[in-house]
GROMACS .gro file of C-alpha atoms in nm:
model
  119
    1GLN     CA    1   1.116   0.724  -2.743
    2VAL     CA    2   0.750   0.816  -2.719
    3GLN     CA    3   0.648   1.142  -2.555
    4LEU     CA    4   0.327   1.112  -2.356
    5VAL     CA    5   0.132   1.405  -2.214
    6GLU     CA    6  -0.164   1.338  -1.988
    7SER     CA    7  -0.449   1.575  -1.911
    8GLY     CA    8  -0.796   1.569  -1.765
    9GLY     CA    9  -0.733   1.496  -1.400
   10GLY     CA   10  -0.900   1.688  -1.120
   11LEU     CA   11  -1.126   1.677  -0.819
   12VAL     CA   12  -1.464   1.505  -0.841
   13GLN     CA   13  -1.724   1.382  -0.598
   14ALA     CA   14  -1.793   1.015  -0.549
   15GLY     CA   15  -2.016   0.884  -0.824
   16GLY     CA   16  -1.887   1.139  -1.071
   17SER     CA   17  -1.695   1.101  -1.395
   18LEU     CA   18  -1.370   1.219  -1.551
   19ARG     CA   19  -1.202   1.157  -1.884
   20LEU     CA   20  -0.826   1.141  -1.900
   21SER     CA   21  -0.641   1.203  -2.224
   22CYS     CA   22  -0.291   1.098  -2.327
   23ALA     CA   23  -0.142   1.260  -2.635
   24ALA     CA   24   0.140   1.055  -2.783
   25SER     CA   25   0.409   1.182  -3.016
   26SER     CA   26   0.726   1.028  -3.147
   27GLY     CA   27   0.739   1.083  -3.519
   28ARG     CA   28   0.628   0.725  -3.568
   29THR     CA   29   0.305   0.538  -3.606
   30PHE     CA   30   0.168   0.336  -3.317
   31SER     CA   31   0.028   0.043  -3.511
   32ARG     CA   32   0.264  -0.195  -3.329
   33TYR     CA   33   0.227  -0.042  -2.986
   34ASP     CA   34   0.030  -0.114  -2.672
   35MET     CA   35  -0.087   0.180  -2.465
   36GLY     CA   36  -0.204   0.177  -2.109
   37TRP     CA   37  -0.298   0.351  -1.790
   38PHE     CA   38  -0.155   0.280  -1.446
   39ARG     CA   39  -0.220   0.458  -1.119
   40GLN     CA   40  -0.035   0.514  -0.795
   41ALA     CA   41  -0.215   0.597  -0.473
   42PRO     CA   42  -0.031   0.753  -0.176
   43GLY     CA   43   0.182   0.495  -0.001
   44LYS     CA   44   0.111   0.227  -0.261
   45GLU     CA   45   0.289   0.083  -0.560
   46ARG     CA   46   0.197   0.175  -0.914
   47ALA     CA   47  -0.087  -0.050  -1.030
   48PHE     CA   48  -0.227  -0.155  -1.366
   49VAL     CA   49  -0.559  -0.001  -1.468
   50ALA     CA   50  -0.618  -0.070  -1.839
   51THR     CA   51  -0.442  -0.136  -2.167
   52ILE     CA   52  -0.529  -0.115  -2.535
   53ARG     CA   53  -0.354  -0.267  -2.836
   54TRP     CA   54  -0.331   0.008  -3.092
   55SER     CA   55  -0.361  -0.217  -3.397
   56THR     CA   56  -0.672  -0.409  -3.293
   57GLY     CA   57  -0.832  -0.203  -3.019
   58THR     CA   58  -0.824  -0.502  -2.786
   59THR     CA   59  -0.856  -0.393  -2.425
   60THR     CA   60  -0.782  -0.532  -2.080
   61TYR     CA   61  -0.887  -0.399  -1.741
   62ALA     CA   62  -0.805  -0.443  -1.377
   63ASP     CA   63  -1.089  -0.612  -1.191
   64SER     CA   64  -1.131  -0.307  -0.971
   65VAL     CA   65  -1.231  -0.086  -1.266
   66LYS     CA   66  -1.417  -0.327  -1.495
   67GLY     CA   67  -1.757  -0.193  -1.588
   68ARG     CA   68  -1.667   0.158  -1.472
   69PHE     CA   69  -1.364   0.260  -1.680
   70THR     CA   70  -1.324   0.249  -2.058
   71ILE     CA   71  -0.999   0.285  -2.248
   72SER     CA   72  -1.010   0.395  -2.610
   73ARG     CA   73  -0.791   0.549  -2.879
   74ASP     CA   74  -0.821   0.804  -3.156
   75ASN     CA   75  -0.593   0.706  -3.443
   76ALA     CA   76  -0.609   1.043  -3.612
   77LYS     CA   77  -0.505   1.228  -3.297
   78ASN     CA   78  -0.259   0.969  -3.160
   79THR     CA   79  -0.446   1.000  -2.834
   80VAL     CA   80  -0.558   0.746  -2.577
   81TYR     CA   81  -0.845   0.813  -2.342
   82LEU     CA   82  -0.960   0.674  -2.011
   83GLN     CA   83  -1.326   0.739  -1.940
   84MET     CA   84  -1.386   0.693  -1.568
   85ASN     CA   85  -1.741   0.664  -1.439
   86SER     CA   86  -1.886   0.591  -1.095
   87LEU     CA   87  -1.566   0.714  -0.936
   88GLN     CA   88  -1.501   0.620  -0.576
   89PRO     CA   89  -1.258   0.759  -0.315
   90GLU     CA   90  -1.038   0.452  -0.363
   91ASP     CA   91  -0.981   0.563  -0.723
   92THR     CA   92  -0.784   0.861  -0.591
   93ALA     CA   93  -0.434   0.839  -0.734
   94VAL     CA   94  -0.188   0.983  -0.981
   95TYR     CA   95  -0.274   0.831  -1.318
   96TYR     CA   96   0.007   0.759  -1.563
   97CYS     CA   97  -0.014   0.694  -1.934
   98THR     CA   98   0.233   0.444  -2.076
   99ALA     CA   99   0.335   0.301  -2.412
  100GLY     CA  100   0.553   0.024  -2.546
  101PRO     CA  101   0.606  -0.198  -2.848
  102THR     CA  102   0.361  -0.487  -2.852
  103GLY     CA  103   0.504  -0.780  -2.661
  104LEU     CA  104   0.799  -0.590  -2.517
  105GLY     CA  105   0.641  -0.422  -2.218
  106PHE     CA  106   0.581  -0.059  -2.134
  107SER     CA  107   0.891   0.154  -2.178
  108ASP     CA  108   0.769   0.513  -2.193
  109TRP     CA  109   0.570   0.702  -1.931
  110GLY     CA  110   0.395   1.033  -1.899
  111GLN     CA  111   0.436   1.272  -1.610
  112GLY     CA  112   0.107   1.173  -1.448
  113THR     CA  113  -0.217   1.351  -1.370
  114GLN     CA  114  -0.382   1.369  -1.028
  115VAL     CA  115  -0.732   1.234  -0.979
  116THR     CA  116  -0.897   1.301  -0.644
  117VAL     CA  117  -1.239   1.162  -0.554
  118SER     CA  118  -1.407   1.307  -0.249
  119SER     CA  119  -1.664   1.118  -0.045
   0.00000   0.00000   0.00000
């Protein structure tokens, strides 16, 4: 099991930026893992935001965040980041970090971090 600890959430005005961090630990390497970010707004289901394949750095994004959000990883720190720019009130949600073996889906989740964007 992978332990995931998110940080970096908070309150920001529309148009502002935040960077979320997800520190991963498991006593293993992540070379065969995918990592990702999902979010859940009040009254809505959890939704995909972005993923990154640890081995290649290949990324995918939800259409709603393309061009504004960037997912990245730091191999030395076993940490995944989500840089969020041009934030809008509709980005308000609890953001969850997730991890899973490549091709097998996401199996481990962090506790979530709240992002609130005021208009």
